[in-house]
XYZ file of C-alpha atoms in Angstrom:
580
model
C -7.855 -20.798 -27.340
C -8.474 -22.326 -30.628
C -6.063 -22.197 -33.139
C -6.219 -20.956 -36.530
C -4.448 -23.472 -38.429
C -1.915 -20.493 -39.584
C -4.126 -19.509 -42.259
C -3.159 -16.184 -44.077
C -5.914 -14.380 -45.738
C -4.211 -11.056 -46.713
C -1.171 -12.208 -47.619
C 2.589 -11.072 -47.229
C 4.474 -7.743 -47.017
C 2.693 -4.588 -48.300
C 4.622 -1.636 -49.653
C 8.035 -4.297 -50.603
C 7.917 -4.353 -54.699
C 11.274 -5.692 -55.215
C 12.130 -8.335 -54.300
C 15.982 -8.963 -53.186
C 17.037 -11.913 -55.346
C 19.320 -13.124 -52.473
C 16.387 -13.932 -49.344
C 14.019 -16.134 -51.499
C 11.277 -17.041 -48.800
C 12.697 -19.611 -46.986
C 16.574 -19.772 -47.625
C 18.229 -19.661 -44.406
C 21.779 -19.482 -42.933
C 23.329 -21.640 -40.597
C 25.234 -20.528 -37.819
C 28.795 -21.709 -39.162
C 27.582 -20.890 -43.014
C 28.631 -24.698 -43.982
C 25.278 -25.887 -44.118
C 25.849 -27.633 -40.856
C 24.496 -25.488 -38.111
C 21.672 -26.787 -35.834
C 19.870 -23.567 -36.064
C 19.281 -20.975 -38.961
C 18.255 -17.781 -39.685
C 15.235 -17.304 -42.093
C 14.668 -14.406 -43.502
C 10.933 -13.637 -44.279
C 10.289 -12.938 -48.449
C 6.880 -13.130 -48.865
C 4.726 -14.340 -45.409
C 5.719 -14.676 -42.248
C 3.877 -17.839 -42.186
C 5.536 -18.980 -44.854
C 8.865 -18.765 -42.961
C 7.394 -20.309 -39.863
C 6.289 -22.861 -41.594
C 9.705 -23.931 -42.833
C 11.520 -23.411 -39.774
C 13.140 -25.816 -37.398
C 13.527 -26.162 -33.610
C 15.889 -23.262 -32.853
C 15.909 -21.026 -35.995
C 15.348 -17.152 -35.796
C 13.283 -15.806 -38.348
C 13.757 -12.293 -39.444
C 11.222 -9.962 -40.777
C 12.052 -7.421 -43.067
C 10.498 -3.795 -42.659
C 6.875 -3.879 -43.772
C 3.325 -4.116 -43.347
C 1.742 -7.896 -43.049
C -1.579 -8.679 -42.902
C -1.908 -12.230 -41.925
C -2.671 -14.143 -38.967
C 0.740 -15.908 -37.819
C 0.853 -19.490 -36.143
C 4.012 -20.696 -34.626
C 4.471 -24.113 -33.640
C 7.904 -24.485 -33.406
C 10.477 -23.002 -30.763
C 11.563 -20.482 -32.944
C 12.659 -16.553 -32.264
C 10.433 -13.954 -34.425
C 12.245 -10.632 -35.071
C 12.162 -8.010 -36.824
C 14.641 -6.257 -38.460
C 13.178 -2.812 -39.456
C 10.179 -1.282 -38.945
C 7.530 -4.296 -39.139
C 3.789 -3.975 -38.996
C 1.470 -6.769 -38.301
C -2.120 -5.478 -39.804
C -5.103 -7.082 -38.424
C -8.019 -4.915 -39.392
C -8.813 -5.795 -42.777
C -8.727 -9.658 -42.444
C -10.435 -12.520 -40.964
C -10.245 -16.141 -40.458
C -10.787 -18.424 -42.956
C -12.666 -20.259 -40.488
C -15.118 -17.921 -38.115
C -14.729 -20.388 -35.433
C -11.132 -19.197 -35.725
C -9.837 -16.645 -32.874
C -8.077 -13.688 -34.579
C -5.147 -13.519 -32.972
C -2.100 -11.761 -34.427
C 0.919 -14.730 -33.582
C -0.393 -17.611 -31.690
C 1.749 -19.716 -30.251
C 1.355 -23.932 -29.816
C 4.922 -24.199 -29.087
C 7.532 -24.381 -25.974
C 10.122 -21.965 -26.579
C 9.167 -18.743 -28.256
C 10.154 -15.409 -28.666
C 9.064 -12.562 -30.482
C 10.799 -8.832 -30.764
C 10.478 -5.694 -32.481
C 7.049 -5.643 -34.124
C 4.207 -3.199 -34.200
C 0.857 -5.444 -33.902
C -2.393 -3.136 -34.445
C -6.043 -4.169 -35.170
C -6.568 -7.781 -34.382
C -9.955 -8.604 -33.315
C -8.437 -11.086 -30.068
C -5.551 -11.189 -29.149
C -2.037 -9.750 -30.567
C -0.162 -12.485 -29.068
C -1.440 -15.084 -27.428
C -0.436 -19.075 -26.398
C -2.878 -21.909 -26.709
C -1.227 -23.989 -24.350
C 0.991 -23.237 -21.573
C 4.972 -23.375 -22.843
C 7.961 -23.651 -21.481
C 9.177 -20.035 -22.207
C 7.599 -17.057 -23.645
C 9.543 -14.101 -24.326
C 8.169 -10.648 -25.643
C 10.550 -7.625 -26.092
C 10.178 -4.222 -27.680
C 6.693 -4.909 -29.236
C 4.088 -2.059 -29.786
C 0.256 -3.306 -29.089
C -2.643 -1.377 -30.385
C -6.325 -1.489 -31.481
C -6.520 -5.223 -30.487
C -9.198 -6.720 -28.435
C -6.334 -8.021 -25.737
C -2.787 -7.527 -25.891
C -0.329 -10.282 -24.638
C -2.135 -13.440 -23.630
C 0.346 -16.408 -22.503
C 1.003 -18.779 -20.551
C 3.915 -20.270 -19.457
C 6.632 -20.985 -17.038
C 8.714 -18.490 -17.914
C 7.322 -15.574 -19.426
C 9.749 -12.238 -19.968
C 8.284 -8.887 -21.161
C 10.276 -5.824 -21.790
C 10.698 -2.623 -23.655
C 6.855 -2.808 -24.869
C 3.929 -0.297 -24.973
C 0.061 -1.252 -25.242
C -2.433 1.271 -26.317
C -6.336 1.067 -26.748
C -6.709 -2.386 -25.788
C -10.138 -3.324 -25.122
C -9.056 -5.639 -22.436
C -6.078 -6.074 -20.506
C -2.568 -4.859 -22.072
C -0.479 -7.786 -21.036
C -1.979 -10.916 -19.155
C 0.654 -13.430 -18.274
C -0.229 -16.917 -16.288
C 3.192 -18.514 -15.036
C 2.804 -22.328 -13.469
C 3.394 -22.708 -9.867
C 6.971 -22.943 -9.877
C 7.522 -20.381 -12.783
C 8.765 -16.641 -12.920
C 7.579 -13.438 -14.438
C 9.708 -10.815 -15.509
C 8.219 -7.637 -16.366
C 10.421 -4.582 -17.267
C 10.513 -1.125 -18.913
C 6.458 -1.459 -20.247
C 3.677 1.411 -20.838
C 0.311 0.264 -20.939
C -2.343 3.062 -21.722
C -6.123 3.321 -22.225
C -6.344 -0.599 -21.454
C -10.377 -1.640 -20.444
C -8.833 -4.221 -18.562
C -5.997 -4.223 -16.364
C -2.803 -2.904 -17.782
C -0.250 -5.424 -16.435
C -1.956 -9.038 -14.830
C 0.160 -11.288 -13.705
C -1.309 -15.030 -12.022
C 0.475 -17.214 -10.630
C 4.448 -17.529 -10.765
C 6.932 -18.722 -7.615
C 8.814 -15.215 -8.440
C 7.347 -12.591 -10.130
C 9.544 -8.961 -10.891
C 7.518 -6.046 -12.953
C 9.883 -2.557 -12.795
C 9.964 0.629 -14.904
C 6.200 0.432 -15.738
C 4.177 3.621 -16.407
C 0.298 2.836 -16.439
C -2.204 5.006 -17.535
C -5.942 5.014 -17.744
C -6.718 1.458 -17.509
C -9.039 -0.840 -15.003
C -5.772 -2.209 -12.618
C -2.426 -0.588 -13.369
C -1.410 -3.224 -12.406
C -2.422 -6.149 -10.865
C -0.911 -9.572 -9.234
C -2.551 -12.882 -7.952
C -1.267 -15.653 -6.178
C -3.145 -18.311 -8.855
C -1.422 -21.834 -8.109
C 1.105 -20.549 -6.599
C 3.389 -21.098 -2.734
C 5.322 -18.845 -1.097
C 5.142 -16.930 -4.129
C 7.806 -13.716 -4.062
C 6.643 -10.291 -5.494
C 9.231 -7.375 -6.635
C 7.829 -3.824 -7.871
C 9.599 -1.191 -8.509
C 9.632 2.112 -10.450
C 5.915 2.291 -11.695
C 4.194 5.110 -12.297
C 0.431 4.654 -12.426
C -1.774 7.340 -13.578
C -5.594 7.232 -13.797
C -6.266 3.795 -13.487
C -9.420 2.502 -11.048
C -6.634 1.314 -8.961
C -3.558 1.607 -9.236
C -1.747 -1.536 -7.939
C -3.526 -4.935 -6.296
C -0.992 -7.800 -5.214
C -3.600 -10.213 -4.249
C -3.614 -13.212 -2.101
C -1.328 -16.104 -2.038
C -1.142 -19.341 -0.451
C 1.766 -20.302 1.630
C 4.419 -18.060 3.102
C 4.324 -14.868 0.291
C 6.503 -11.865 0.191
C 5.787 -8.370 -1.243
C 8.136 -5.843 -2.181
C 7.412 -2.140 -3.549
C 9.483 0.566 -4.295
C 9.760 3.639 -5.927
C 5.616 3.679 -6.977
C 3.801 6.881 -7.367
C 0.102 6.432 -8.120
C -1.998 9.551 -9.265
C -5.860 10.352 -9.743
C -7.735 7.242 -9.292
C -10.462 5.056 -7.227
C -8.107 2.823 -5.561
C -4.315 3.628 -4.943
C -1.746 0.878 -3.413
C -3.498 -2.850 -2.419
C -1.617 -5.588 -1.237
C -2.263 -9.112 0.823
C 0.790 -10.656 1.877
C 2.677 -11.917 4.892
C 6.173 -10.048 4.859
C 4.960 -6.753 2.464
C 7.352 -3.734 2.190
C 6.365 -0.878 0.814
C 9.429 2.247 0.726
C 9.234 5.213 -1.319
C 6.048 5.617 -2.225
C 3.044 8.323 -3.251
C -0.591 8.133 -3.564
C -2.349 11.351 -4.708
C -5.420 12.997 -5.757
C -7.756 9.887 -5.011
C -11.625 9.770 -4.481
C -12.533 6.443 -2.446
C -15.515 4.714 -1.319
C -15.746 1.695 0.765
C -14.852 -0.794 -1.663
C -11.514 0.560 -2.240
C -11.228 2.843 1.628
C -7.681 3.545 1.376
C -4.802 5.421 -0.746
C -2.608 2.246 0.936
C -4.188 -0.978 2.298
C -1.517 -3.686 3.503
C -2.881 -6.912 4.450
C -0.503 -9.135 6.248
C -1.217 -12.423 8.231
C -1.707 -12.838 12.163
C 2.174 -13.510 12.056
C 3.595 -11.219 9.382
C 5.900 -8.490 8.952
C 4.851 -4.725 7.336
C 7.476 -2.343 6.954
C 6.522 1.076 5.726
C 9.014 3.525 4.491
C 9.156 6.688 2.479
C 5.295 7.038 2.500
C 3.708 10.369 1.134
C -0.160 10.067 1.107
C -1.956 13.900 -0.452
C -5.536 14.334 -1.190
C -7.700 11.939 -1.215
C -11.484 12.349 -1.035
C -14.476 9.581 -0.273
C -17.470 9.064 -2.126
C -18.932 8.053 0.823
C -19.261 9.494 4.531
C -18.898 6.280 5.824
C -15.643 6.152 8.352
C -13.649 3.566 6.212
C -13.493 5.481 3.283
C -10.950 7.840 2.398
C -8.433 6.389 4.746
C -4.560 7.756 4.105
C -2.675 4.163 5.169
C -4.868 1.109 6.598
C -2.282 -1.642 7.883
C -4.527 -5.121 9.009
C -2.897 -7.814 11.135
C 0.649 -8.465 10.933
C 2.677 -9.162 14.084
C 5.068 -6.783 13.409
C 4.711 -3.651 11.990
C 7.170 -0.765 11.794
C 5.987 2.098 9.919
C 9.058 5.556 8.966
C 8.971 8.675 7.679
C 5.308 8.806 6.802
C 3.412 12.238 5.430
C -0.138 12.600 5.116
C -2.263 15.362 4.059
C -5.538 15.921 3.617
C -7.195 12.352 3.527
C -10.445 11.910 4.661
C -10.960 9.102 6.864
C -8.395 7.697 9.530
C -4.927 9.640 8.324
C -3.538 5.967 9.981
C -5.640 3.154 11.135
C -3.631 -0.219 11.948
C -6.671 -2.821 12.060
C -7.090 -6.466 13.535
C -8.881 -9.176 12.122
C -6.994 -12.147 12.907
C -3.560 -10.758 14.584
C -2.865 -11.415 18.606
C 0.655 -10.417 20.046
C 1.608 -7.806 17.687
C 4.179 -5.090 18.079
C 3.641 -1.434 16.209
C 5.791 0.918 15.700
C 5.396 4.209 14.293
C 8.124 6.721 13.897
C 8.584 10.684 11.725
C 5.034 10.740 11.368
C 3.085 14.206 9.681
C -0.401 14.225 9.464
C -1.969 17.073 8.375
C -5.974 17.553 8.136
C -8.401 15.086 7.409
C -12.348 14.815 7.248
C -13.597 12.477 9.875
C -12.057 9.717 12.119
C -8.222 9.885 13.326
C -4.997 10.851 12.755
C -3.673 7.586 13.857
C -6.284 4.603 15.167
C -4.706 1.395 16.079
C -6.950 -1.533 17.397
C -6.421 -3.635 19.927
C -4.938 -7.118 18.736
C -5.758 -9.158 21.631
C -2.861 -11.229 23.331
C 0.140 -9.073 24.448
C 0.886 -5.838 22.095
C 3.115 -3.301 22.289
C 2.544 0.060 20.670
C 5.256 2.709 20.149
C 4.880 6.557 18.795
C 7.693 8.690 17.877
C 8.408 11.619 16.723
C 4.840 12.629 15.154
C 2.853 15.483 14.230
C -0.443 16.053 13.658
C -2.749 18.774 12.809
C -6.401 20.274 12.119
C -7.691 16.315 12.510
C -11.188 15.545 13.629
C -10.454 13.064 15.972
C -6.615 12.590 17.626
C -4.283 9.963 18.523
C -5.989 6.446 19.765
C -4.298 3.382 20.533
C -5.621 0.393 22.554
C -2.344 -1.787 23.930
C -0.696 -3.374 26.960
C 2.480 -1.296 26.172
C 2.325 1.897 24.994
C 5.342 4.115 24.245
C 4.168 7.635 23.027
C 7.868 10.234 22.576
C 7.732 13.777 20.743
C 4.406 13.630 19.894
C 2.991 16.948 18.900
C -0.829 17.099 18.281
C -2.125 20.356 17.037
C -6.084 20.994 16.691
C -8.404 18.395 17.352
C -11.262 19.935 15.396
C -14.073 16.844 15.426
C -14.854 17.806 19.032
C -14.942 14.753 21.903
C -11.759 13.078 20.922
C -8.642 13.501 22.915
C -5.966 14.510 21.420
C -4.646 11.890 22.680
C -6.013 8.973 24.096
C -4.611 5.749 25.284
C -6.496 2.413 26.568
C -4.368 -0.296 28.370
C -4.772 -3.222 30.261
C -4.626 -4.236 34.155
C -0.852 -5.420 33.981
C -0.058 -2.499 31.174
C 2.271 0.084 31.059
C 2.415 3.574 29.496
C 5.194 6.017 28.930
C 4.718 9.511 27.304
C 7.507 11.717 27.434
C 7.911 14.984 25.827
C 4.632 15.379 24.356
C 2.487 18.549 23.302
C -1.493 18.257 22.752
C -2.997 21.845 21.944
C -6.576 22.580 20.742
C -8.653 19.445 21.308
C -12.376 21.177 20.399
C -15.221 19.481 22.608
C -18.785 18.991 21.655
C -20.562 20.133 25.003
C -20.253 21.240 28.412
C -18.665 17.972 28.968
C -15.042 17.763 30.839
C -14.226 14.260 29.114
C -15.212 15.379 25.433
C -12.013 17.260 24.014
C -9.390 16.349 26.382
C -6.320 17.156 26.105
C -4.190 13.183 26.854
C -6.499 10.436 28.533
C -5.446 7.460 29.821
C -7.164 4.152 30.442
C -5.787 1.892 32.990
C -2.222 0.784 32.935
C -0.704 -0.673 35.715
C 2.500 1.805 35.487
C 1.703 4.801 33.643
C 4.500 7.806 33.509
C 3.837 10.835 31.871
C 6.815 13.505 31.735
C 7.484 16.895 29.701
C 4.429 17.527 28.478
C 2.769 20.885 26.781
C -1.156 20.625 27.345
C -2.634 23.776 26.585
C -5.621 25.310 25.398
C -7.990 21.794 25.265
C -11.594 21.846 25.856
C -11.935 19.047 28.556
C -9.408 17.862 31.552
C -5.965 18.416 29.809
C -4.622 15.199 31.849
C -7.031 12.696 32.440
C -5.486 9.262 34.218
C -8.953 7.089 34.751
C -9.074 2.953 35.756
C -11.258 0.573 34.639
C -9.832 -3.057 34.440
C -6.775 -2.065 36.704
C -6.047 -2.389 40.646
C -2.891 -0.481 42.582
C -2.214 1.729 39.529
C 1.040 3.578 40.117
C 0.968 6.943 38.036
C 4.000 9.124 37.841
C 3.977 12.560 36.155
C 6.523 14.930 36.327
C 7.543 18.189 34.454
C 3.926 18.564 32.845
C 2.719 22.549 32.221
C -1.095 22.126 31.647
C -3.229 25.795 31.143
C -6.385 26.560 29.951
C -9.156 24.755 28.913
C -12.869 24.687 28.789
C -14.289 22.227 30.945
C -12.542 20.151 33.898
C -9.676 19.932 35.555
C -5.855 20.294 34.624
C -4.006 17.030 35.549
C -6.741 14.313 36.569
C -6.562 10.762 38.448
C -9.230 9.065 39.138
C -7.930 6.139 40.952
C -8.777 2.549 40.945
C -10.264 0.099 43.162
C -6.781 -0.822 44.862
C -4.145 1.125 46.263
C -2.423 3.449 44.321
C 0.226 5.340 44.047
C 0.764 8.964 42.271
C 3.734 11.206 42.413
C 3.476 14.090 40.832
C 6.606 16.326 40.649
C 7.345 19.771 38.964
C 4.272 20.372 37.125
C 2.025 23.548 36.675
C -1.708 23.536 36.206
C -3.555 27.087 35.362
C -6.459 29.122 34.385
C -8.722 25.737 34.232
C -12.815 25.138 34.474
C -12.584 23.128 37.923
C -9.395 21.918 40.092
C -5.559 22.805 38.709
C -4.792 18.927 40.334
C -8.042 16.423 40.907
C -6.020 13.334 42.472
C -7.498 10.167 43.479
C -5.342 7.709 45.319
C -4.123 6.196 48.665
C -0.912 6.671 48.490
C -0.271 10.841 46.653
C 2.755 12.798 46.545
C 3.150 16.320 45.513
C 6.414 17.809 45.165
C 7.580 21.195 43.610
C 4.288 22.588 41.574
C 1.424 24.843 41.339
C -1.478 25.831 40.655
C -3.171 29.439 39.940
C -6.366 30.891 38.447
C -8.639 28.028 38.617
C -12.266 27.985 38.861
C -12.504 25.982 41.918
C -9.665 24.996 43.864
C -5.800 24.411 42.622
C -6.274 20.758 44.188
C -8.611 18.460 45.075
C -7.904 15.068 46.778
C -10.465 12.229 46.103
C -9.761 9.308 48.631
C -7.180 11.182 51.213
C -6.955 14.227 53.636
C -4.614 16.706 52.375
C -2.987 15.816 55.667
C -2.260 12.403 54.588
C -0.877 13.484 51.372
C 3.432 14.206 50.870
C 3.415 17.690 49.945
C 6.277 20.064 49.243
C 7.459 23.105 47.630
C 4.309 23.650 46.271
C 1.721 26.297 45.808
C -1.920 24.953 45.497
């Protein structure tokens, strides 16, 4: 930025007509009051500049209550407060120079801070550095009217008990060096064109108690120059911004922390890139998204990082476009690990969950106190397959009136108290499960009611399906009232699958069969054990396999038979206690 060579056109204090014989501009007292002190405190009696202009390294100047309308130009490390209610006035002045930036206090110094002013009406800046210093610090300031806000940059830069209003760009941008921190606290930023609270650069950066309304970003984050660069938020309210909070990329090992956010009535809720993130105690609500910005929360972490997701509560959000990425409640891509707790989601309108892969091989997932209510296409919970060896596990969720249900692709796959409720898309299971040849799947105590199918078709709208898995077990499990087969065990990839199921109640459906397995190329083995399969399209039990046992269930009011055996004689089957 080009400085202004501290020129004052309207000059001084308006609204002081006495003046107190005792604080001549420029007297000063030392710190000892013998004259001796290294620093002093000037008291401003005329212009601020004035007093700037006769300080020393380490003075404080002090501003009496009043209206100023100059441009201030600091270039020594010097504090600047005020000590009643002060007014810097930019509107009715310009540069002497019109290649001159009109900036309210611009600093060419090291070591600067400035507290307690109002600054309204500067055509640039209010504040704003021309090269980076050592140490900026800004504290209970009030910004308004001004083309930007707080422009610095530094290696320290500290910002607290401030509001910005009416900025035409962005309310506070701060640039710390590589190694340098950011401190952020107790700030409201309002009706900002640009982002409300940017922040590039800096090895640790901490913004809490923020409340953000109206502007581009709430707030907003970047990596810049940057390693390993540490994030803290907490305690920011963002309110009808574009989007409410981007942490963007940064190089090395980074690490994102957010807690206690709500973000409200936007484009674009909760966006971060990092490699550990952690995101606890958080909402996103009332949200229309397109593809550009597809989800309330979108966590990017690396092939090896960690995403921990806590406290989540996700409430309408809408797309602008039909397209299956928008509209998403919580997107989660790569990461190695990723644990996601106490999560509630209603009424978004693309994937309620989705974890993603890009890059990621050999991840673990784990999702746990899930409640997902209603959405407008895609799934309650989608996660991809990672490639490598991953391991998926679902507990204690609940979902209901989603168009599609529950779909995970993994080697092992946990699903426990999983209730699935309405699967109104038609042709999704409600929930469906894709392995590999050496995988292995557990459900146990699980309840999948409603699944809607799209035609006379027995594998649209089933009720759980299964895709190879070397081991699968499936025990105490509610499948009721589907469309297709309401158990439906099928190989692809896999030889000598052994299938166990036990204490499963399937009734009623549509189309197909009540407990399916379809059996591989190999020899396998089922046991099926106190299980009940009624009132169904085709067969109460359709087994395939060489190697079947039957023990203690039954069948009744199906279409066809209560069981059919693929690859055996009933002879050749272990039967007992049962009534097929």
């Amino acid at each position: 930025m080009v400085g202004i060579g501290g020129s004052v056109v309207a000059a001084g204090c308006l609204g002081s007509d006495d003046e107190d014989p005792s604080t001549e501009n420029g007297s000063s007292d030392d710190d000892d009051g013998d004259g001796t002190g290294d620093s002093e405190t000037i008291t401003v009696d005329d212009t601020i500049q004035s007093a700037v202009d006769s300080a020393q390294s380490g003075d404080t100047i002090e501003i009496p209550e009043g209206t100023y309308e100059e441009f201030v130009r600091i270039e020594t490390d010097l504090s600047l407060t005020a000590t009643g209610d002060v007014v810097l006035e930019g509107a009715n002045i310009e540069p002497e120079d019109s290649d001159d930036d009109a900036v309210g206090i611009e600093v060419d110094a090291s070591d600067v801070s400035v507290a307690g002013v109002e600054i309204v009406g500067y055509a640039d800046a209010a504040i704003a550095t021309i090269e980076s210093a050592s140490s900026i610090s800004v504290s209970d300031v009030q910004i308004a009217d001004c083309v930007e806000g707080v422009v610095v940059e530094a290696d320290e830069i500290v910002l607290q008990d401030s509001a910005f209003g009416e900025i035409d760009g962005a309310g506070a941008s701060l640039v710390a060096s590589r190694s340098g921190t950011v401190t952020v606290e107790s700030v409201t930023v309002e009706d900002c064109g640009g982002n409300g609270v940017d922040v590039q650069g800096g090895e640790s950066v901490t913004i809490s108690d923020v409340q953000a309304t109206a502007n581009d970003r709430g707030v907003r984050i970047h990596g810049g120059d940057a390693r390993d660069q540490t994030a803290e938020i907490r305690d920011v309210i963002a309110t009808g911004n574009e989007r409410g909070i981007v942490i963007e990329e940064a190089s090395g090992d980074s690490e994102r922390s957010l807690e206690h956010v709500e973000i409200r009535d936007g484009t674009g809720g909760i966006e971060v890139v990092g490699d550990t993130i952690t995101l606890e105690d958080a909402l996103v609500s009332d949200h229309s998204l397109g593809v550009t910005h597809r989800s309330a929360i979108l966590l990017e972490s690396s092939p090896d990082g960690h995403v921990t997701v806590n406290d989540i509560e996700v409430t309408d959000i809408e797309a602008s476009s039909s397209n299956d990425k928008a509209g998403r409640g919580l997107t989660v891509i790569d990461g190695g690990e990723v644990e996601m707790v106490d999560i509630e989601i209603t009424r978004a309108y693309g994937n309620v969950i989705h974890v993603e892969t890009e890059d990621g091989r050999d991840r673990s997932v784990s999702i746990t106190d899930a409640q997902l209510v209603s959405n407008g296409l895609s799934s309650a919970i989608q996660v991809d397959d990672a490639g490598g060896t991953n391991s998926i596990v679902l507990e204690r969720i609940r979902t209901e009136d989603t168009v599609r249900g529950i779909e995970i692709v993994g080697d092992t796959v946990t699903v426990e108290e999983v209730d699935v409720n309405g699967v109104v898309g038609g042709g999704s299971p409600g929930i469906g499960i894709e392995s590999t040849a050496d995988g292995e799947v557990v459900l146990e105590d699980i309840s999948v009611t409603g699944a809607e199918g799209g035609s006379s078709y027995s594998p649209w709208g089933r009720g759980v399906e299964v895709v190879d898995g070397e081991s699968v077990t499936i025990s105490d499990a509610s499948l009721t009232q589907n469309y297709g087969d309401n158990l439906s065990i099928e190989a692809d990839a896999v030889r000598d699958q052994s299938i166990q199921i036990e204490s499963v109640f399937a009734e009623t459906n549509t189309a197909g069969s009540g407990i399916v397995t379809a059996g591989s190329s190999g020899s396998d083995t089922v046991e099926i054990t106190d299980c009940d399969s009624n009132n169904h399209a085709a067969y109460g039990f359709d087994i395939g396999g060489e190697s079947i046992s039957i023990e203690n269930c039954s069948a009744a009011d199906n279409d066809r038979d209560g069981l059919n055996l693929r690859d055996i004689d009933e002879a050749e089957a272990n039967i007992s206690g049962s009534n097929l």
